[in-house]
Structures are given as C-alpha cells and as structure tokens.
Amino acid sequence: MDKQAQAVDAEERPVTITRGPSWAVIGIFLLLLVAGLAYARAFMMPVVLAVLLTLVFGPVRRRMGRLGIAPGIAAFLIVGTLLGGGAVGVGSLAVPAADWIERAPTIGWEFRRKLYELRGATEGVRKAAEQLDKLTSGGDTGTEETGVQRVRVEQDSNAFSLAMSVPGILAQVVFTLVLLFFLLASGDMFYEKIVHVLPTFKNKRLAVRIAHDIERKLSRYLLTISTINAGLGIAVGLSMWWFEMPNPAIFGILAFLLNFVPYVGALFGVGLSFVVGIVSLDSLGEAIVPAIAYFALTSCEGQFITPYFVGRSLQLNTVVVFLCVTFFAWLWSVVGMLVATPLLVAVRTFCEHIPALEGLGHFLSARGNEAQDPADNGT
C-alpha cells in the first residue's frame, strides 16, 4: 500500500521544468538595452565616463592615501589637474579652431577649386570664378542679394546651433567632474559595501580582486596610451613643421587627442592633413606628403610601438575594437568613441575571473592570447 500511495503522490505532484532564457528573450533585452542607452545618453555618458575615470585614478588616490593625503584632498587634486589640463587643451585649440570655422566657406571653395585644377577641369574653374565674380561684383542685384542673404542665413544658423550646444556640453563636463570628485572622495566605500553584501568569503575576495585588477589595467592602459600619444603628437607636429603646414603645433595636439580613438582617429587625422595640405600648399605632390607622413607615423605607432608597450594582457581583438568604436560613436558620438576601448578592457578583465565568461574573454583578446594563463594577468 505504501508503494501505491507513493506512486499516486508522484503522479499528482506537479513537475517543475526549469528553462534558461530563450534567444528571443535575450535579443529583446539587448534591443531594449541599446534603446535605453541611446534614449538616456545625456545622463549615461557622463556617468559612464566618471566611473571609468574613477577606476583609472583609483590606484593614484590609494597611493596618495598611503602618503597621508585624505581622500577628499586627493580627489580635489586629481579633478583639479584634469580641469587644468582640459582648460589648457581647449585654450590651445580655441583660436585656430575659431579661425578655421570662420574661413570654412573660403577653405571649401579653395579645396574644390584645386580639385578641379587637378582634374584638369578648366571649364569648371572658369564657371566657378564667374559665379564668384557675380556674387562679389555689382552684377544682377536681385540675384546677388538673394544669394548673399541665403549664405548669411546658413552661416548664422550654424553658428547659432553651435552656440546653443555649448551650454549642454559644459553641463555634462561639470556633471562628470563633480561625480568623479564624489566617487574619488568616497574612498573604498563602494568596495566595502560590495564586500558586505556578498554572502560568502570566496565571493567577497573575488569581487575585490576583479575591481582592483580592472583599476590596475585601466590605469596602466591610460598611462601607456597617453605617453605613446604624446610622443606621436610631437612627431606629427615636427613633421608638419618640416613640410611647412600651417599651425603645426595644432596638428600635434590633434594627433595626441585623436589617437585615443583607435583607427577612426588616425583616419580623420590623415584626411584633415590632406585637406589642409591641398588648401595651403602649392602642388598636389606637396599636399600628399604631409598626409603620407601622418599615415606612416600612426601606422608605425599602431603596428609596433603600442603592441610592444601595452603588453599582451591588454591587447584586444582589432575587429571587435573597430566595431565597438563605431557602435559607440553611433550611440554616444565623440564620448562613445573615447570610452569604447576602456570598456572593452574592463569587460575582458571581468571575463578573465568568471569561468562562465572565459570564452567571451578569449574572443575579445588578440590573436595568440588564447593560451595565456588566466593567473598571469599582470604580464
């Protein structure tokens, strides 16, 4: 009878089937996540940037704490240094950038004229000159006034749009710096809270090890890349001075800043040097040489210098880096391009400590890193 009762109970007991999330649910979640990040970009961009900067400067703040400097004072010094460096960079670029923006219509016309000359389209140059003469002379008064009024309205509207976007950009910069100050001034408070919340000692130790490893690798990455970019900027500035390009120091500063964006920044620098060379120099040969020099310097940096000094533990899959940079550029514009690579470094470091994500970590790493020992993360 007992066996029959047990059989009846087994038949009446509900069967619980546990199923993991389906691919459809995961796909919907990812789409909603991307849509949410795009919708909340004005809030998420400074938050993500402040968190990454906190991880980067966390070891610096901790080292200053060993010297007896309070977290609040250390945070003030770090944020003040960043603010001063940013002000110097903006001040160095403000006057040449304003001059280039003011001369943009003339530069565009001159660039098109020289391209027509290079193509041998003398008829196109003649027509362009006639149209320019009509706009600047006393020809058809009604047409001239209409054309000049149209150009003036377009320039004023562009300047007005740029002026209206400045307060929003400044607000995001201030929000980022204030949040960075509070995060640095809080010390290790968030790490202590994570340790307090996690249930087991093993999980607590793993969480602290992951956080410190991400801090160490991001700090090392930023310091190494900044040093390499500074050398690249000096080399680009000297080469532009050698080829008699206008404002060679500005090219050096732009090369330093643009090289924080992998691949896309170098391409933009090459294109900019070619356009300025076409406008400023006399012949096509003279205009191409600065662009070739810029491309050669960035190629040497990307193929030999950066892989040697960055180290294997920070090398990433080039295809994934390019896709990530372009994706975040579409999602968050310039800020997205800047945070894309540090985010990949943080994600890969996180994957190295989680066995379930080990495959994703190998996928994000560069070729030849698959056989690297996970315990050897500092090499």
Coordinates of C-alpha atoms in Angstrom, one line a residue:
M1 CA 0.0 0.0 0.0
D2 CA 2.8 2.4 0.8
K3 CA 4.3 1.8 -2.7
Q4 CA 0.9 2.5 -4.3
A5 CA 0.5 5.7 -2.2
Q6 CA 3.9 6.9 -3.2
A7 CA 3.1 6.2 -6.9
V8 CA -0.1 8.2 -6.6
D9 CA 1.7 11.1 -4.9
A10 CA 4.4 11.1 -7.6
E11 CA 1.7 11.3 -10.3
E12 CA -0.2 14.1 -8.6
R13 CA 2.9 16.1 -7.7
P14 CA 3.4 18.9 -10.2
V15 CA 6.6 18.7 -12.3
T16 CA 8.7 21.8 -12.3
I17 CA 10.7 22.4 -15.5
T18 CA 13.5 25.0 -15.3
R19 CA 14.4 26.6 -18.6
G20 CA 17.0 29.2 -19.3
P21 CA 16.2 32.4 -21.2
S22 CA 15.5 31.8 -24.8
W23 CA 17.4 33.6 -27.6
A24 CA 14.3 35.7 -28.3
V25 CA 14.2 37.0 -24.8
I26 CA 17.9 37.8 -24.9
G27 CA 17.5 39.6 -28.2
I28 CA 14.6 41.7 -26.9
F29 CA 16.6 42.5 -23.8
L30 CA 19.6 43.6 -25.9
L31 CA 17.5 45.8 -28.1
L32 CA 15.8 47.4 -25.2
L33 CA 19.2 48.0 -23.5
V34 CA 20.6 49.7 -26.6
A35 CA 17.4 51.8 -27.0
G36 CA 17.6 52.8 -23.3
L37 CA 21.3 53.8 -23.6
A38 CA 20.5 55.9 -26.7
Y39 CA 17.5 57.5 -25.1
A40 CA 19.3 58.3 -21.8
R41 CA 22.6 59.3 -23.5
A42 CA 22.7 62.8 -21.9
F43 CA 22.7 61.1 -18.5
M44 CA 24.6 57.9 -19.2
M45 CA 27.6 59.4 -21.0
P46 CA 28.9 61.5 -18.0
V47 CA 28.1 58.7 -15.6
V48 CA 30.0 56.0 -17.5
L49 CA 32.9 58.4 -18.2
A50 CA 33.0 59.3 -14.5
V51 CA 33.0 55.7 -13.4
L52 CA 35.8 54.8 -15.8
L53 CA 37.9 57.8 -14.7
T54 CA 37.3 56.6 -11.1
L55 CA 38.7 53.2 -11.9
V56 CA 41.6 54.8 -13.7
F57 CA 42.6 57.1 -10.9
G58 CA 41.6 54.8 -8.1
P59 CA 45.2 53.5 -7.7
V60 CA 46.5 57.1 -7.8
R61 CA 44.1 58.1 -5.0
R62 CA 45.0 55.0 -3.0
R63 CA 48.7 55.7 -3.4
M64 CA 48.1 59.3 -2.2
G65 CA 46.3 57.9 0.8
R66 CA 49.4 55.9 1.8
L67 CA 51.2 59.2 1.8
G68 CA 48.8 60.6 4.4
I69 CA 46.6 62.6 2.0
A70 CA 42.9 62.4 2.8
P71 CA 40.6 61.0 0.0
G72 CA 38.8 64.4 -0.3
I73 CA 42.0 66.3 -0.9
A74 CA 43.3 63.6 -3.3
A75 CA 40.0 63.8 -5.2
F76 CA 40.3 67.6 -5.3
L77 CA 43.9 67.4 -6.7
I78 CA 43.0 64.8 -9.3
V79 CA 39.9 66.7 -10.5
G80 CA 41.8 70.0 -10.5
T81 CA 44.6 68.5 -12.6
L82 CA 42.1 67.2 -15.1
L83 CA 40.3 70.5 -15.2
G84 CA 43.5 72.5 -15.7
G85 CA 44.8 70.1 -18.4
G86 CA 41.4 70.3 -20.2
A87 CA 41.4 74.1 -20.0
V88 CA 45.0 74.3 -21.4
G89 CA 44.0 72.0 -24.3
V90 CA 40.8 73.9 -25.1
G91 CA 42.7 77.2 -24.9
S92 CA 45.3 76.0 -27.3
L93 CA 42.7 74.9 -29.8
A94 CA 40.2 77.7 -29.4
V95 CA 41.9 80.4 -31.5
P96 CA 43.0 78.2 -34.5
A97 CA 39.6 76.4 -34.4
A98 CA 37.7 79.7 -34.5
D99 CA 39.9 80.9 -37.4
W100 CA 39.2 77.7 -39.3
I101 CA 35.5 77.9 -38.7
E102 CA 35.4 81.5 -39.9
R103 CA 37.3 80.6 -43.0
A104 CA 35.3 77.4 -43.7
P105 CA 33.4 78.7 -46.7
T106 CA 36.7 80.0 -48.3
I107 CA 38.6 76.8 -47.5
G108 CA 35.8 74.7 -49.0
W109 CA 35.7 76.8 -52.2
E110 CA 39.5 76.7 -52.4
F111 CA 39.6 73.0 -51.9
R112 CA 37.0 72.4 -54.7
R113 CA 38.9 74.8 -57.0
K114 CA 42.2 72.9 -56.6
L115 CA 40.5 69.6 -57.1
Y116 CA 39.1 70.9 -60.4
E117 CA 42.6 72.0 -61.3
L118 CA 44.0 68.6 -60.5
R119 CA 41.4 67.0 -62.7
G120 CA 42.1 69.4 -65.5
A121 CA 38.5 70.7 -65.5
T122 CA 39.4 74.2 -66.6
E123 CA 35.8 74.8 -67.6
G124 CA 34.6 74.1 -64.1
V125 CA 37.1 76.5 -62.7
R126 CA 36.0 79.2 -65.1
K127 CA 32.4 78.8 -64.2
A128 CA 33.2 78.8 -60.5
A129 CA 35.2 82.0 -61.0
E130 CA 32.3 83.6 -62.9
Q131 CA 29.8 82.8 -60.2
L132 CA 32.2 84.2 -57.6
D133 CA 32.6 87.4 -59.6
K134 CA 28.8 87.7 -59.9
L135 CA 28.5 87.3 -56.1
T136 CA 31.2 89.9 -55.3
S137 CA 30.5 92.4 -58.1
G138 CA 27.6 94.6 -59.0
G139 CA 26.0 92.3 -61.5
D140 CA 22.4 91.1 -61.1
T141 CA 21.5 92.9 -57.9
G142 CA 18.5 90.8 -57.1
T143 CA 20.3 87.6 -57.6
E144 CA 23.3 88.8 -55.6
E145 CA 21.2 89.9 -52.7
T146 CA 19.3 86.7 -52.7
G147 CA 22.4 84.6 -52.8
V148 CA 24.3 86.6 -50.2
Q149 CA 21.3 86.6 -47.9
R150 CA 21.0 82.8 -48.2
V151 CA 24.6 82.2 -47.4
R152 CA 24.5 84.6 -44.4
V153 CA 21.4 82.9 -43.0
E154 CA 23.0 79.4 -43.3
Q155 CA 26.2 80.6 -41.6
D156 CA 24.3 82.4 -38.8
S157 CA 22.1 79.3 -38.2
N158 CA 25.1 77.0 -38.0
A159 CA 26.9 79.4 -35.6
F160 CA 23.6 79.7 -33.6
S161 CA 23.3 75.9 -33.4
L162 CA 26.9 75.5 -32.2
A163 CA 26.4 78.2 -29.6
M164 CA 23.2 76.6 -28.3
S165 CA 25.0 73.2 -27.9
V166 CA 27.9 74.7 -25.8
P167 CA 25.8 75.0 -22.5
G168 CA 24.8 71.4 -22.8
I169 CA 28.3 70.2 -23.3
L170 CA 29.6 72.3 -20.4
A171 CA 26.8 70.9 -18.2
Q172 CA 27.9 67.4 -19.0
V173 CA 31.5 68.2 -18.3
V174 CA 30.7 69.7 -15.0
F175 CA 28.4 66.8 -14.0
T176 CA 31.2 64.3 -14.9
L177 CA 33.8 66.2 -12.9
V178 CA 31.5 66.6 -9.9
L179 CA 30.5 62.9 -9.9
L180 CA 34.2 61.9 -10.3
F181 CA 35.1 64.1 -7.3
F182 CA 32.4 62.4 -5.1
L183 CA 33.4 58.9 -6.3
L184 CA 37.1 59.5 -5.5
A185 CA 36.4 61.3 -2.2
S186 CA 34.3 58.3 -1.0
G187 CA 37.5 56.2 -1.0
D188 CA 36.8 52.5 -0.9
M189 CA 33.2 52.9 0.4
F190 CA 31.6 51.1 -2.6
Y191 CA 34.1 48.2 -2.4
E192 CA 33.3 47.9 1.3
K193 CA 29.6 47.8 0.6
I194 CA 30.1 45.1 -2.1
V195 CA 32.0 43.0 0.3
H196 CA 29.3 43.5 3.0
V197 CA 26.5 42.4 0.6
L198 CA 28.1 39.3 -0.9
P199 CA 27.3 36.1 1.0
T200 CA 30.5 34.1 1.0
F201 CA 34.1 34.9 1.7
K202 CA 35.1 33.5 -1.7
N203 CA 32.7 35.8 -3.5
K204 CA 33.9 38.8 -1.4
R205 CA 37.5 38.1 -2.3
L206 CA 36.7 37.5 -6.0
A207 CA 34.8 40.9 -6.2
V208 CA 37.7 42.8 -4.6
R209 CA 40.2 41.1 -6.9
I210 CA 38.2 41.9 -10.0
A211 CA 37.8 45.5 -9.0
H212 CA 41.5 46.0 -8.3
D213 CA 42.5 44.2 -11.4
I214 CA 40.3 46.4 -13.5
E215 CA 41.7 49.5 -11.8
R216 CA 45.3 48.4 -12.4
K217 CA 44.8 47.5 -16.0
L218 CA 42.8 50.7 -16.9
S219 CA 45.4 52.8 -15.2
R220 CA 48.2 51.1 -17.0
Y221 CA 46.4 51.3 -20.3
L222 CA 45.7 55.0 -19.9
L223 CA 49.2 55.9 -18.8
T224 CA 50.8 53.9 -21.6
I225 CA 48.5 55.2 -24.3
S226 CA 48.8 58.8 -23.1
T227 CA 52.6 58.5 -23.2
I228 CA 52.6 57.0 -26.7
N229 CA 50.1 59.6 -27.9
A230 CA 52.3 62.4 -26.6
G231 CA 55.2 61.1 -28.5
L232 CA 53.1 60.7 -31.6
G233 CA 51.8 64.3 -31.2
I234 CA 55.4 65.6 -31.0
A235 CA 56.4 63.6 -34.1
V236 CA 53.4 64.7 -36.1
G237 CA 53.9 68.4 -35.1
L238 CA 57.6 68.3 -36.1
S239 CA 56.8 66.6 -39.4
M240 CA 54.1 69.2 -40.2
W241 CA 56.5 72.0 -39.3
W242 CA 59.1 70.4 -41.7
F243 CA 56.6 70.3 -44.5
E244 CA 55.6 74.0 -43.8
M245 CA 52.0 73.2 -42.9
P246 CA 50.1 76.0 -41.1
N247 CA 49.7 75.6 -37.3
P248 CA 52.0 72.5 -36.9
A249 CA 51.5 72.6 -33.1
I250 CA 47.8 72.3 -33.6
F251 CA 48.3 69.2 -35.7
G252 CA 50.4 67.7 -32.8
I253 CA 47.7 68.4 -30.3
L254 CA 45.0 66.9 -32.6
A255 CA 47.2 63.8 -33.2
F256 CA 47.5 63.4 -29.4
L257 CA 43.8 63.6 -28.9
L258 CA 42.6 61.7 -31.9
N259 CA 44.8 58.8 -31.2
F260 CA 42.8 57.9 -28.1
V261 CA 40.1 56.8 -30.7
P262 CA 41.6 53.6 -32.4
Y263 CA 41.6 53.6 -36.2
V264 CA 38.9 56.2 -36.7
G265 CA 41.1 59.0 -35.1
A266 CA 44.1 58.2 -37.3
L267 CA 41.9 58.2 -40.5
F268 CA 40.4 61.5 -39.5
G269 CA 43.9 63.0 -38.9
V270 CA 45.2 61.8 -42.3
G271 CA 42.1 63.2 -44.1
L272 CA 42.5 66.5 -42.2
S273 CA 46.2 66.8 -43.1
F274 CA 45.4 66.1 -46.7
V275 CA 42.6 68.7 -46.9
V276 CA 44.8 71.4 -45.2
G277 CA 47.7 70.5 -47.5
I278 CA 45.5 70.9 -50.6
V279 CA 44.4 74.3 -49.5
S280 CA 47.7 75.6 -48.1
L281 CA 50.4 74.2 -50.3
D282 CA 51.0 74.8 -54.0
S283 CA 51.1 71.4 -55.7
L284 CA 49.4 68.0 -55.4
G285 CA 52.7 66.4 -54.5
E286 CA 53.4 68.8 -51.7
A287 CA 49.8 68.3 -50.4
I288 CA 50.0 64.5 -50.3
V289 CA 53.4 64.3 -48.5
P290 CA 52.1 65.5 -45.1
A291 CA 49.2 63.1 -45.2
I292 CA 51.6 60.2 -46.1
A293 CA 53.8 61.2 -43.2
Y294 CA 50.9 61.3 -40.8
F295 CA 49.7 57.9 -42.0
A296 CA 53.3 56.5 -41.7
L297 CA 53.7 57.7 -38.1
T298 CA 50.3 56.4 -37.0
S299 CA 50.9 53.1 -38.7
C300 CA 54.3 52.7 -37.0
E301 CA 52.7 53.5 -33.7
G302 CA 49.8 51.1 -34.1
Q303 CA 51.7 48.2 -35.5
F304 CA 54.9 48.3 -33.5
I305 CA 55.1 50.7 -30.6
T306 CA 51.7 50.3 -29.0
P307 CA 51.7 46.4 -29.1
Y308 CA 55.2 46.3 -27.6
F309 CA 54.5 48.7 -24.7
V310 CA 50.9 47.8 -23.9
G311 CA 51.5 44.2 -23.3
R312 CA 49.7 41.0 -24.1
S313 CA 47.2 41.2 -21.2
L314 CA 45.7 44.4 -22.7
Q315 CA 45.8 43.6 -26.4
L316 CA 42.3 43.2 -27.9
N317 CA 40.8 41.8 -31.0
T318 CA 41.2 44.5 -33.6
V319 CA 37.9 43.7 -35.4
V320 CA 36.0 43.9 -32.1
V321 CA 37.7 47.1 -31.2
F322 CA 36.8 48.7 -34.5
L323 CA 33.1 47.5 -34.3
C324 CA 32.9 48.7 -30.7
V325 CA 34.3 52.1 -31.5
T326 CA 31.9 52.6 -34.5
F327 CA 29.0 51.3 -32.4
F328 CA 29.6 53.7 -29.5
A329 CA 30.3 56.5 -32.0
W330 CA 26.8 56.0 -33.4
L331 CA 25.4 55.6 -29.9
W332 CA 27.2 58.4 -27.9
S333 CA 29.1 60.3 -30.6
V334 CA 32.6 61.5 -29.5
V335 CA 32.3 60.4 -25.9
G336 CA 31.3 56.9 -27.1
M337 CA 34.5 56.7 -29.2
L338 CA 36.6 57.6 -26.2
V339 CA 35.0 55.1 -23.7
A340 CA 34.7 52.2 -26.2
T341 CA 38.3 50.8 -25.7
P342 CA 38.4 51.2 -21.9
L343 CA 35.1 49.5 -21.6
L344 CA 36.4 46.6 -23.6
V345 CA 39.5 46.4 -21.4
A346 CA 37.2 46.3 -18.3
V347 CA 34.9 43.7 -19.8
R348 CA 37.8 41.5 -20.8
T349 CA 39.3 41.8 -17.3
F350 CA 36.0 40.8 -15.8
C351 CA 35.7 37.8 -18.1
E352 CA 39.1 36.6 -17.0
H353 CA 37.9 36.0 -13.5
I354 CA 34.5 34.4 -14.3
P355 CA 34.8 30.8 -15.7
A356 CA 31.4 31.1 -17.4
L357 CA 32.6 34.1 -19.4
E358 CA 36.0 32.7 -20.3
G359 CA 35.0 32.1 -23.9
L360 CA 33.9 35.7 -24.3
G361 CA 37.2 36.8 -22.9
H362 CA 39.2 34.8 -25.4
F363 CA 37.0 36.2 -28.2
L364 CA 37.8 39.8 -27.1
S365 CA 41.6 39.1 -26.8
A366 CA 44.1 39.5 -29.6
R367 CA 45.5 36.6 -31.6
G368 CA 47.9 34.4 -29.6
N369 CA 46.4 35.3 -26.2
E370 CA 44.1 32.2 -26.1
A371 CA 46.7 30.1 -24.4
Q372 CA 47.6 32.7 -21.8
D373 CA 47.3 31.6 -18.2
P374 CA 44.4 33.5 -16.5
A375 CA 46.5 33.8 -13.4
D376 CA 49.2 35.6 -15.3
N377 CA 47.1 38.8 -15.7
G378 CA 49.9 41.2 -14.8
T379 CA 52.2 40.4 -17.7

